[in-house]
PDB file of C-alpha atoms and ligand atoms in Angstrom:
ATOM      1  CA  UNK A   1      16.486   0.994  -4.234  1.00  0.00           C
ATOM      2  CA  UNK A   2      13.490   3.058  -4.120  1.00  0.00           C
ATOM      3  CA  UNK A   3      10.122   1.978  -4.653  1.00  0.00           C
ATOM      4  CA  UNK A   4       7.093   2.556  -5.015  1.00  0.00           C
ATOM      5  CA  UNK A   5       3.786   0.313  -5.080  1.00  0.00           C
ATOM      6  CA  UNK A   6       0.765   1.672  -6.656  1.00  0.00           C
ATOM      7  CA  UNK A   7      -2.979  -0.489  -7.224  1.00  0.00           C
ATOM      8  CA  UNK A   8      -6.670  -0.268  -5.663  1.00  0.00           C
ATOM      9  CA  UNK A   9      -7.350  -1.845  -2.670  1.00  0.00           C
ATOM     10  CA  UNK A  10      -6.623  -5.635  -1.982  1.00  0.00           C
ATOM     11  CA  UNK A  11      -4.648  -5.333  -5.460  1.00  0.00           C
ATOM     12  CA  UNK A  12      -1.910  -7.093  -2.770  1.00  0.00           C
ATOM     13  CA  UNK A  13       0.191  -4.023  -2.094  1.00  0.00           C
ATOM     14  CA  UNK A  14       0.784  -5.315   1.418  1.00  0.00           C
ATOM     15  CA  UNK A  15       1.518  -8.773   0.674  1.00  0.00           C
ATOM     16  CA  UNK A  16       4.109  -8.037  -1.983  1.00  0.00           C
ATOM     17  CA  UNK A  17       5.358  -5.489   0.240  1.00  0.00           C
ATOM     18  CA  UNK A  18       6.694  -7.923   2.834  1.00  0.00           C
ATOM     19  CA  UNK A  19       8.515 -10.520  -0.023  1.00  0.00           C
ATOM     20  CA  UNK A  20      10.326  -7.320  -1.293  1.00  0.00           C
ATOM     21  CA  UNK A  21      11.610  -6.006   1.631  1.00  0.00           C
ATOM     22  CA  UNK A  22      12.849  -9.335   2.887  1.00  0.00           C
ATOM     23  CA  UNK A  23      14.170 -10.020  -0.372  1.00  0.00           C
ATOM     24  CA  UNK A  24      16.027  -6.354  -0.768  1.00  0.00           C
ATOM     25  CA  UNK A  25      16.167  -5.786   3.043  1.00  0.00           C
ATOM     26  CA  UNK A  26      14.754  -2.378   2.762  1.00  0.00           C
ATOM     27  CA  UNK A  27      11.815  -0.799   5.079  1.00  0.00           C
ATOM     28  CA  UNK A  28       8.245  -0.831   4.143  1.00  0.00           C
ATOM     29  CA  UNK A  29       6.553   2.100   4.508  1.00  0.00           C
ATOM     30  CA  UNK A  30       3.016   1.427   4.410  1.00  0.00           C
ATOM     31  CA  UNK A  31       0.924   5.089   5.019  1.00  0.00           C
ATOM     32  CA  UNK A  32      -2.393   2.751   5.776  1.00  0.00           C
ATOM     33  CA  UNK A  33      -0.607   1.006   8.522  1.00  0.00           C
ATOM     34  CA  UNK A  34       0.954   3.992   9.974  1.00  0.00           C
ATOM     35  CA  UNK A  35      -2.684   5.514   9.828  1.00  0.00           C
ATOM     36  CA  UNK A  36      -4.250   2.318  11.391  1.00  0.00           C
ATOM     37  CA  UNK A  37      -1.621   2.650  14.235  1.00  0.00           C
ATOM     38  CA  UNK A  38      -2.531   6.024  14.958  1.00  0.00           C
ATOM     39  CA  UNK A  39      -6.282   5.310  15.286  1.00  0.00           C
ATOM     40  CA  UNK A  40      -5.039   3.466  18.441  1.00  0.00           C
ATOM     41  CA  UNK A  41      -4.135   6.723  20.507  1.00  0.00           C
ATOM     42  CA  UNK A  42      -7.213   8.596  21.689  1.00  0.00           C
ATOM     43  CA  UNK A  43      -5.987  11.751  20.494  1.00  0.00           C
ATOM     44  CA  UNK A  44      -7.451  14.391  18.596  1.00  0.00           C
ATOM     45  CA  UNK A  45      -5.035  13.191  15.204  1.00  0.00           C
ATOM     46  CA  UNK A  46      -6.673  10.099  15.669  1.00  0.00           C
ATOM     47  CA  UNK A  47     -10.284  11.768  15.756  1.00  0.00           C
ATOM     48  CA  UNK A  48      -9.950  13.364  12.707  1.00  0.00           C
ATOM     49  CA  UNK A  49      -7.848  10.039  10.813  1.00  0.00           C
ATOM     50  CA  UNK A  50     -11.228   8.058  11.877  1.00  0.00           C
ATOM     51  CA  UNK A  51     -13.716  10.758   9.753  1.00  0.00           C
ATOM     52  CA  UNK A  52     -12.314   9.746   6.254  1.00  0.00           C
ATOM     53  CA  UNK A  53     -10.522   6.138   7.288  1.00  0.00           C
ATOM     54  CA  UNK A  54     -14.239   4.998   8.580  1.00  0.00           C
ATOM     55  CA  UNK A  55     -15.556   6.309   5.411  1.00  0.00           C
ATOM     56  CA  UNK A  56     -12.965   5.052   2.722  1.00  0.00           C
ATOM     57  CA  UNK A  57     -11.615   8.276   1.890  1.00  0.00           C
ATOM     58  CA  UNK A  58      -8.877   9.467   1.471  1.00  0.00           C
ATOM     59  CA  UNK A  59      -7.669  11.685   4.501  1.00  0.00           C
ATOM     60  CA  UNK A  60      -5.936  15.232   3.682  1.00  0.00           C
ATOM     61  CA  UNK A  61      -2.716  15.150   1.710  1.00  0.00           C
ATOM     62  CA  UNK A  62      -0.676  17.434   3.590  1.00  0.00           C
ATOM     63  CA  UNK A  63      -1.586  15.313   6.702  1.00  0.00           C
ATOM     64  CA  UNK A  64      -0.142  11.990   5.456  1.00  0.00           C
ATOM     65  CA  UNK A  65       2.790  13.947   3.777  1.00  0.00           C
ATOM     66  CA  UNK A  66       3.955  14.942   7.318  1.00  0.00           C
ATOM     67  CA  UNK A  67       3.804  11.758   8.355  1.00  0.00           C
ATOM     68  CA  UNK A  68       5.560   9.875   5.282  1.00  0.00           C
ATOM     69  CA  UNK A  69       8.204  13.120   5.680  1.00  0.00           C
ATOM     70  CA  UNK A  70       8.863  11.699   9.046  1.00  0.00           C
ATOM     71  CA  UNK A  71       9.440   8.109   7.686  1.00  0.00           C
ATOM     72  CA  UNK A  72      11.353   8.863   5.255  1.00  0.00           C
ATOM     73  CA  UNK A  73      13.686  10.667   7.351  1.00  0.00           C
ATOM     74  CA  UNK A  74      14.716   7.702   9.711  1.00  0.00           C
ATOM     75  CA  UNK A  75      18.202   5.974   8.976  1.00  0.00           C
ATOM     76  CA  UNK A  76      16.997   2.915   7.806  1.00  0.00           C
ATOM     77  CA  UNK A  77      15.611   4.685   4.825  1.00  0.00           C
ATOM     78  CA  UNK A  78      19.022   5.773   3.691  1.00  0.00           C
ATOM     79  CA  UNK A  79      19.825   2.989   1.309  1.00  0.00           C
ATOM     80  CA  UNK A  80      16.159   2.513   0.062  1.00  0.00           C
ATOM     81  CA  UNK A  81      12.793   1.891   1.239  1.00  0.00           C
ATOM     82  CA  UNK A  82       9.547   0.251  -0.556  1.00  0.00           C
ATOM     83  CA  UNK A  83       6.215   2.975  -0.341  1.00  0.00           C
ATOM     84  CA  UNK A  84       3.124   0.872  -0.483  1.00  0.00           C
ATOM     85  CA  UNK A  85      -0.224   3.267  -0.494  1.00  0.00           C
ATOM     86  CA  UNK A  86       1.891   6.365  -0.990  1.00  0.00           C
ATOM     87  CA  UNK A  87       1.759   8.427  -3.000  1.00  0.00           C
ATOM     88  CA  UNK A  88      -2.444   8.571  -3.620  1.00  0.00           C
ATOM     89  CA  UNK A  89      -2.599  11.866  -5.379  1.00  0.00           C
ATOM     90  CA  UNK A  90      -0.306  13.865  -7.958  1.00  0.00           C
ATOM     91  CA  UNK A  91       0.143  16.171  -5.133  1.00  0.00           C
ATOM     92  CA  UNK A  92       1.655  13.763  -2.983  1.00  0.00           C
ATOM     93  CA  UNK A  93       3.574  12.826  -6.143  1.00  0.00           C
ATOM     94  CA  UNK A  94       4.566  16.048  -6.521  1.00  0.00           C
ATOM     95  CA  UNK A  95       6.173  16.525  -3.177  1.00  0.00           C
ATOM     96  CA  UNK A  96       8.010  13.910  -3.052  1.00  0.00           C
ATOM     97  CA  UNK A  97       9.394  15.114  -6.766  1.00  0.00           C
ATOM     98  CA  UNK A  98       9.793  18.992  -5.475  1.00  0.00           C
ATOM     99  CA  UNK A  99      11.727  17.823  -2.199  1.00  0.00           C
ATOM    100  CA  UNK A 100      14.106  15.577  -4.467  1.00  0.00           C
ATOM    101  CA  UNK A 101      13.421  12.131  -3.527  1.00  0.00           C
ATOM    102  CA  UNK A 102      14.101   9.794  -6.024  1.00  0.00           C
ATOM    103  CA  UNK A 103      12.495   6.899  -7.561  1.00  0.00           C
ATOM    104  CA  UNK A 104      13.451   4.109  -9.435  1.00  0.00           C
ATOM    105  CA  UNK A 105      10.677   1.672  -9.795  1.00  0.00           C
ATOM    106  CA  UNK A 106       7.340   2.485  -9.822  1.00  0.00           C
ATOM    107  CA  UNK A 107       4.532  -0.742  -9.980  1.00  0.00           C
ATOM    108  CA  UNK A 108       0.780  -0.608 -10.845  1.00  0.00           C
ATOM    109  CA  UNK A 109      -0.352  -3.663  -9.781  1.00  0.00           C
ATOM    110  CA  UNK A 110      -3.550  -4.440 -11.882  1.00  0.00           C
ATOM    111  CA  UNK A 111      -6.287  -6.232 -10.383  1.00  0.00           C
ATOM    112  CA  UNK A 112     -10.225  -5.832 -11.521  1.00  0.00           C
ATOM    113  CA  UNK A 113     -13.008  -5.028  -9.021  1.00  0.00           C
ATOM    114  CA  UNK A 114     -14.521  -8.464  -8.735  1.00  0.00           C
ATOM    115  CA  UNK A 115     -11.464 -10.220  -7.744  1.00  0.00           C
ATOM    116  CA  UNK A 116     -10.756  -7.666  -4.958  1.00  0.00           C
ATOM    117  CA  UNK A 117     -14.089  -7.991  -3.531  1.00  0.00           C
ATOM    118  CA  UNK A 118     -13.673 -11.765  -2.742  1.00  0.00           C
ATOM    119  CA  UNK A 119     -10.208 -10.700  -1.259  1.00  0.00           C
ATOM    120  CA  UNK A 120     -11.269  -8.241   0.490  1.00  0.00           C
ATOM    121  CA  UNK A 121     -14.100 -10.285   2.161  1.00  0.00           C
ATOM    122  CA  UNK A 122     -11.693 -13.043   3.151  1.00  0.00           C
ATOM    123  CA  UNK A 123      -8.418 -10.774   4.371  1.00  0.00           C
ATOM    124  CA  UNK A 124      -7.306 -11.048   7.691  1.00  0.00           C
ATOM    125  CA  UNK A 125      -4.679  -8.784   9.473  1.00  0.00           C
ATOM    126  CA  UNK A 126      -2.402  -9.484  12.689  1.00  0.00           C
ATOM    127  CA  UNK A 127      -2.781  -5.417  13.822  1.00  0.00           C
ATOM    128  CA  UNK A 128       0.552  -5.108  15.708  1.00  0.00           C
ATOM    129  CA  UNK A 129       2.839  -5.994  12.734  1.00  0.00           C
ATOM    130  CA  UNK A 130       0.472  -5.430   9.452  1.00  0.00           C
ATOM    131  CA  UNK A 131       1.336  -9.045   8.551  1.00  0.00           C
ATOM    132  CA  UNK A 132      -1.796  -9.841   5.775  1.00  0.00           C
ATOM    133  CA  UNK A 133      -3.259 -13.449   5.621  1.00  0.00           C
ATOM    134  CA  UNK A 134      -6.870 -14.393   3.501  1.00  0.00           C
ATOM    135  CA  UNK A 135      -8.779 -17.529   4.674  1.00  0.00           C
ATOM    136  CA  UNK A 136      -8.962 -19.190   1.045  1.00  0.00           C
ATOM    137  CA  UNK A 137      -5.759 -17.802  -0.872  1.00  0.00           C
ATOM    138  CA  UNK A 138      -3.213 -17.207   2.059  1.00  0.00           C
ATOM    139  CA  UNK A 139      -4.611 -19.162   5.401  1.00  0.00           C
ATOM    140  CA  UNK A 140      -2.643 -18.938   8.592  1.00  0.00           C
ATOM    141  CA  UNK A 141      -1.067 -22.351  10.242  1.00  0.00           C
ATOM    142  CA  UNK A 142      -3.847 -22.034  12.657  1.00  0.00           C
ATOM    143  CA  UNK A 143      -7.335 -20.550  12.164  1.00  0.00           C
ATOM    144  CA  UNK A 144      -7.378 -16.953  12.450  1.00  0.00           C
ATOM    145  CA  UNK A 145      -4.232 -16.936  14.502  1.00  0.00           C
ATOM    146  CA  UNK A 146      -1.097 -14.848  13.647  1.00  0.00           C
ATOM    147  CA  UNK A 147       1.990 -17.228  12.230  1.00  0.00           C
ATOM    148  CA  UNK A 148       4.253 -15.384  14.721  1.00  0.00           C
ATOM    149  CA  UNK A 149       3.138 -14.590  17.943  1.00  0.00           C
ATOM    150  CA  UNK A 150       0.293 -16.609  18.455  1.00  0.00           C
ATOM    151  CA  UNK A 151      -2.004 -13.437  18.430  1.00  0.00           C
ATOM    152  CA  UNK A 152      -5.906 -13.498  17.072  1.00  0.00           C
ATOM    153  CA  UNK A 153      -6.123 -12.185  13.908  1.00  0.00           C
ATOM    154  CA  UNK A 154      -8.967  -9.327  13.206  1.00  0.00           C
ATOM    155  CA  UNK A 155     -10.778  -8.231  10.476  1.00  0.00           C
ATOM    156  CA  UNK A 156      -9.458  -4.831   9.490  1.00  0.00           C
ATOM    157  CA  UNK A 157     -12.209  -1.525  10.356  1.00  0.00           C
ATOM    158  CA  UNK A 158     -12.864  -0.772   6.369  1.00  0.00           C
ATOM    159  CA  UNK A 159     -13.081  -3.914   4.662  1.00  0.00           C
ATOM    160  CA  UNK A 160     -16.854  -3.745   5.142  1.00  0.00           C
ATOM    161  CA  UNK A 161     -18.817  -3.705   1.491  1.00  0.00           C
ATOM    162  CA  UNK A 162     -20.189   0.024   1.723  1.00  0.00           C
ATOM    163  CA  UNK A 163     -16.482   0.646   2.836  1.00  0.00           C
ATOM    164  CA  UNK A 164     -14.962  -0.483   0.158  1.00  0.00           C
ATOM    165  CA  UNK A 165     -17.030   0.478  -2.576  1.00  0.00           C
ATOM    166  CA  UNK A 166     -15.899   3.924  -1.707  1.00  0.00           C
ATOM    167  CA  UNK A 167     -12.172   2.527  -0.986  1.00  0.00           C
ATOM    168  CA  UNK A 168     -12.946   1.722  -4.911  1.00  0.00           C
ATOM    169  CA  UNK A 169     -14.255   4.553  -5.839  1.00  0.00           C
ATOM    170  CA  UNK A 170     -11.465   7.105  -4.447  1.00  0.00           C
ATOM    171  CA  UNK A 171      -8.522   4.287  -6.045  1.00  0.00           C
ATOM    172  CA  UNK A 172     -10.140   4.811  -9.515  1.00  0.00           C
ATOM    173  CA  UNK A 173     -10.720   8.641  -9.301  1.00  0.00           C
ATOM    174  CA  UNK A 174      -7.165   9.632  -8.197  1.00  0.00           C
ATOM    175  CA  UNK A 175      -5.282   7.001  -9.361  1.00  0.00           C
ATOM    176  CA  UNK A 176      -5.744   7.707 -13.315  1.00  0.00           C
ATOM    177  CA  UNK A 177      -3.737  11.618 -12.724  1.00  0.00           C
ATOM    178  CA  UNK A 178      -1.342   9.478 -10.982  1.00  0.00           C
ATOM    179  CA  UNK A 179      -0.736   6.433 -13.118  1.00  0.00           C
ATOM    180  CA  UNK A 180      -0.069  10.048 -16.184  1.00  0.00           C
ATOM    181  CA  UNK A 181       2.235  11.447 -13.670  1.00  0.00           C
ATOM    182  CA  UNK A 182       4.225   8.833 -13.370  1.00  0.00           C
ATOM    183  CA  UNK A 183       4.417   7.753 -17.140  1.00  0.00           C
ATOM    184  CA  UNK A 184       5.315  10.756 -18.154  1.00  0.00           C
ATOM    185  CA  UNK A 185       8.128  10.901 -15.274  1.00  0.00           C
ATOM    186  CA  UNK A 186       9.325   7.577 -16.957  1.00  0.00           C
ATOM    187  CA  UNK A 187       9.336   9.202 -20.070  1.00  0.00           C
ATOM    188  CA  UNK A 188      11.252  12.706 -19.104  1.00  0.00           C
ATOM    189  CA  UNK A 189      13.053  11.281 -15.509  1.00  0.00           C
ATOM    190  CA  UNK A 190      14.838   7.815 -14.595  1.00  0.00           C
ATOM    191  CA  UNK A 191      12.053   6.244 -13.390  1.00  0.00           C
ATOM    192  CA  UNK A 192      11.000   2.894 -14.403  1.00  0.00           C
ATOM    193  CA  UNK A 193       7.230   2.360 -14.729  1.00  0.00           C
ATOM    194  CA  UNK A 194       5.804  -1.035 -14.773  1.00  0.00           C
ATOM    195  CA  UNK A 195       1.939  -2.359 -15.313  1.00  0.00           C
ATOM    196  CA  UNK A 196       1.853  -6.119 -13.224  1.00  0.00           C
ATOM    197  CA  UNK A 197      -0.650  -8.308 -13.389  1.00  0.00           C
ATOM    198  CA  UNK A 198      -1.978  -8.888  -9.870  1.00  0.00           C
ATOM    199  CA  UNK A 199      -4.394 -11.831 -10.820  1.00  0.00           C
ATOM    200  CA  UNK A 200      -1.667 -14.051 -10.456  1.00  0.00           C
ATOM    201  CA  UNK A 201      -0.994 -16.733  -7.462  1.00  0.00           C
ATOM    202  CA  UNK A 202       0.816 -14.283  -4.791  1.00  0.00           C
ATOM    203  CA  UNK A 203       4.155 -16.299  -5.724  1.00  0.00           C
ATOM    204  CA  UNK A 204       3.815 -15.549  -9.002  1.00  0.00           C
ATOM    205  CA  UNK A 205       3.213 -12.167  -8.572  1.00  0.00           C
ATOM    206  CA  UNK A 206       6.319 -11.857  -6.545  1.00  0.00           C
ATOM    207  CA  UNK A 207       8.681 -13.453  -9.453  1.00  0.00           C
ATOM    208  CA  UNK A 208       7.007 -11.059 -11.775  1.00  0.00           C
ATOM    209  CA  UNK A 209       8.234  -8.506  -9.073  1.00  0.00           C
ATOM    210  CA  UNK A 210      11.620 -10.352  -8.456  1.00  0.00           C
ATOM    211  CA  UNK A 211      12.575 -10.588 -12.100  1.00  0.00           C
ATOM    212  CA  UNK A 212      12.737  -7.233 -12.978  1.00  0.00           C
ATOM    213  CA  UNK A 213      14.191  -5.697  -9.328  1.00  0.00           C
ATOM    214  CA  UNK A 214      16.843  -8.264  -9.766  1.00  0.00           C
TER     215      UNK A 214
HETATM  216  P1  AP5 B 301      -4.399   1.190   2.885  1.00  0.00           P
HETATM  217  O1  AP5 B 301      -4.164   0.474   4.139  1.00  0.00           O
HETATM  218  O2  AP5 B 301      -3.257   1.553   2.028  1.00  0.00           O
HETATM  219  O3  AP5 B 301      -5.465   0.358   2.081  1.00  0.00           O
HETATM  220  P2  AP5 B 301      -5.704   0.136   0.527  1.00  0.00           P
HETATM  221  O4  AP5 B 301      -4.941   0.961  -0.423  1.00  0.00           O
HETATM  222  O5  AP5 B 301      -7.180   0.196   0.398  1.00  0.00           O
HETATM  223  O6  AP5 B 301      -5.074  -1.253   0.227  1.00  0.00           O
HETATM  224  P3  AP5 B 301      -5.252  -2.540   1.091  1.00  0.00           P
HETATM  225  O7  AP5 B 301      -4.311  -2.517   2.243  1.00  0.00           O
HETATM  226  O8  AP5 B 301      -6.707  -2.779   1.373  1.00  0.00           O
HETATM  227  O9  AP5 B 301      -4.835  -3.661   0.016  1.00  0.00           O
HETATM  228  P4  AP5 B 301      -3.416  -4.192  -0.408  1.00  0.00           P
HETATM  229  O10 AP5 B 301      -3.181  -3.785  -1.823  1.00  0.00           O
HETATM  230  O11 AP5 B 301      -2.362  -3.891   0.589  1.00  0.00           O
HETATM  231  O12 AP5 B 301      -3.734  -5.763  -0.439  1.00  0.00           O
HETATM  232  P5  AP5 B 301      -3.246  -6.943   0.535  1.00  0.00           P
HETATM  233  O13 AP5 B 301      -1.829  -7.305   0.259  1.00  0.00           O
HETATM  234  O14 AP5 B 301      -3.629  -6.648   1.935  1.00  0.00           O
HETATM  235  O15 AP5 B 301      -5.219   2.517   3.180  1.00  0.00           O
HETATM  236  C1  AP5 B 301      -6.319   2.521   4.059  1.00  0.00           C
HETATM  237  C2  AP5 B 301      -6.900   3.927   4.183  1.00  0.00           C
HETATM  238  O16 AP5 B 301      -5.903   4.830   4.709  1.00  0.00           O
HETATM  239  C3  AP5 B 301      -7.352   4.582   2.869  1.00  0.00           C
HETATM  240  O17 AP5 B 301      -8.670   4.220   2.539  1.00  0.00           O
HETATM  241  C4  AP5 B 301      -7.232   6.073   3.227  1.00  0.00           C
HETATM  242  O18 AP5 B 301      -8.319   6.484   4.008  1.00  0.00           O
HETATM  243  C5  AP5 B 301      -5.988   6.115   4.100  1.00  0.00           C
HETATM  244  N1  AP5 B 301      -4.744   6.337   3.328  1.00  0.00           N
HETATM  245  C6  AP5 B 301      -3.728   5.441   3.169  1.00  0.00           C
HETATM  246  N2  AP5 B 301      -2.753   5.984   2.427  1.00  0.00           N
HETATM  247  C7  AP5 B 301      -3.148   7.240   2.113  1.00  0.00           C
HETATM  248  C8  AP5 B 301      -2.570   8.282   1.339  1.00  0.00           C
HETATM  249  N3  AP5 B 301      -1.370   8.151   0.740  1.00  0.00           N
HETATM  250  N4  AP5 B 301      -3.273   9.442   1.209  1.00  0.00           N
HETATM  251  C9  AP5 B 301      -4.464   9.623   1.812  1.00  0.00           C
HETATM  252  N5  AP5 B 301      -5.075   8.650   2.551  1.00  0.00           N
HETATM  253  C10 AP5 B 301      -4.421   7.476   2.698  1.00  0.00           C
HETATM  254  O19 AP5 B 301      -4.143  -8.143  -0.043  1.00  0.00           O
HETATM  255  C11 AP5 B 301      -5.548  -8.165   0.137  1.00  0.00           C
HETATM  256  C12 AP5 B 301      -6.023  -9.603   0.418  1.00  0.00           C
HETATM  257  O20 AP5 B 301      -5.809 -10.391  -0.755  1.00  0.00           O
HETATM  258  C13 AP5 B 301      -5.239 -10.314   1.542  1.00  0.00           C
HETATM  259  O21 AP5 B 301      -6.120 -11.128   2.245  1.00  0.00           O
HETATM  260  C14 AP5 B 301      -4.176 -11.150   0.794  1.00  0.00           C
HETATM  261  O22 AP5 B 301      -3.820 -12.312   1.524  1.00  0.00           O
HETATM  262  C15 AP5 B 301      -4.906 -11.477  -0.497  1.00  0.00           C
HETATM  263  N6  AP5 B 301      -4.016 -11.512  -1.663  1.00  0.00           N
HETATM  264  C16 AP5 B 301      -2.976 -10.682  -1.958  1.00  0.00           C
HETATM  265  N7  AP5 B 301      -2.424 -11.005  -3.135  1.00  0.00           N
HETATM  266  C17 AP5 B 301      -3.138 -12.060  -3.619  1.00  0.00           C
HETATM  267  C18 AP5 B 301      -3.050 -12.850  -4.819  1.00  0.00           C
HETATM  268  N8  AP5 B 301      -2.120 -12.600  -5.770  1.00  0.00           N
HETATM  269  N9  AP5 B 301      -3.945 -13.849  -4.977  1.00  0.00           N
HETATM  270  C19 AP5 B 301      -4.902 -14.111  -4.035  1.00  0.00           C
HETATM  271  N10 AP5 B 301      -5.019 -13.405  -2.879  1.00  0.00           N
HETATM  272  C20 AP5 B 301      -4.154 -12.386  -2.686  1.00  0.00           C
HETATM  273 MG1   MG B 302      -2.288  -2.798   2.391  1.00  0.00          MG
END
């Protein structure tokens, strides 16, 4: 099972990534937390990730290609894995498509700007494992400690307003070529495009999920 999870920022990529691959036991691979664990290492990768990450941009594709190429090549990926922030851009989409990986379900999760926003402000990450909690909508058993290990929780680098706006702005510019490309690949290919609505209560946006993967 191959997947792939498209929507803006906060649209709850991450969150639905973890119920899926639980559910189908196949890898995330999220290219914002592989980024983020990067930005770590002083190195001069993670000098130039920081220019467009800080900024809400979206960093060079054939950067984050060679990293997702990397991924993708690991054994655990051989009976499936779930892409969450990958592909961005029809060239990324195009890659994959010219290298011969292939899809089966491809999700735009559909959430407007003014519900992200309040998401956004509330989100809190455990940084080690990418696990995603929000104060209001998805609170930890212990206040701004991670469920697991008993680690703080932070607030993640670009979920700052000016940050985000940006984040926004990027999602909506790219993501129309994208959301074509991949309709029309439903249309001519095998893969199965669906529009979810994200505005949902995370468990219900997870049987929406559920239902049609199962
Ligand atoms: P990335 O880390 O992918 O960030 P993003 O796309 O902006 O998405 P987010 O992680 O912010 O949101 P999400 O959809 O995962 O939502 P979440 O589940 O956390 O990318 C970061 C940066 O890396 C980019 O800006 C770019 O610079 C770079 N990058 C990454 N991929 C790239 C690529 N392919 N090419 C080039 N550059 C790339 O949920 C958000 C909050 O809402 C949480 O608090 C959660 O608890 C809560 N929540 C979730 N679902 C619900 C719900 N249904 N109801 C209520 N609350 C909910
Ligand atoms: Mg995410």
């Amino acid at each position: 099972m191959r997947i792939i999870l498209l929507g803006a920022p906060g649209s709850g990529k991450g969150t639905q990534s973890r119920f899926i691959t639980n559910r189908y036991k196949i890898p995330q691979i999220s290219s914002g937390e592989i980024l983020r664990s990067l930005l770590k290492e002083d190195s001069v990768l993670s000098k130039k990730i920081k220019k467009f990450m800080n900024f809400g941009i979206l960093v060079p594709d054939d950067l984050i290609i060679s990293l997702i190429k990397n991924r993708i090549q690991k054994n655990d990926c051989l009976d499936g894995f779930l892409l969450d922030g990958f592909p961005r851009t029809v060239f990324q989409a195009n890659y994959m498509k010219k290298q011969g990986i292939k899809i089966d379900f491809v999700f735009e999760i559909l959430v407007p700007d003014d519900v992200i926003i309040n998401r956004i402000i509330g989100r809190r990450i455990h940084l080690r494992s990418g696990r995603v909690y929000h104060v209001m909508f998805n609170p930890p058993k212990q206040n701004n400690i991670d469920d697991i290990t008993g680690d703080p929780l932070i607030i993640r680098g670009d979920d700052k307003i000016e940050i985000l706006n940006n984040r926004l702005f990027e999602y909506h510019k790219k993501s129309l070529f994208l959301i074509d490309f991949y309709k029309y690949e439903s249309y001519i290919n095998n893969i199965k495009f669906y529009k979810i609505d994200g505005t949902k209560e995370i468990f219900e946006v997870h049987n929406l999920l559920s239902n049609i993967l199962d």
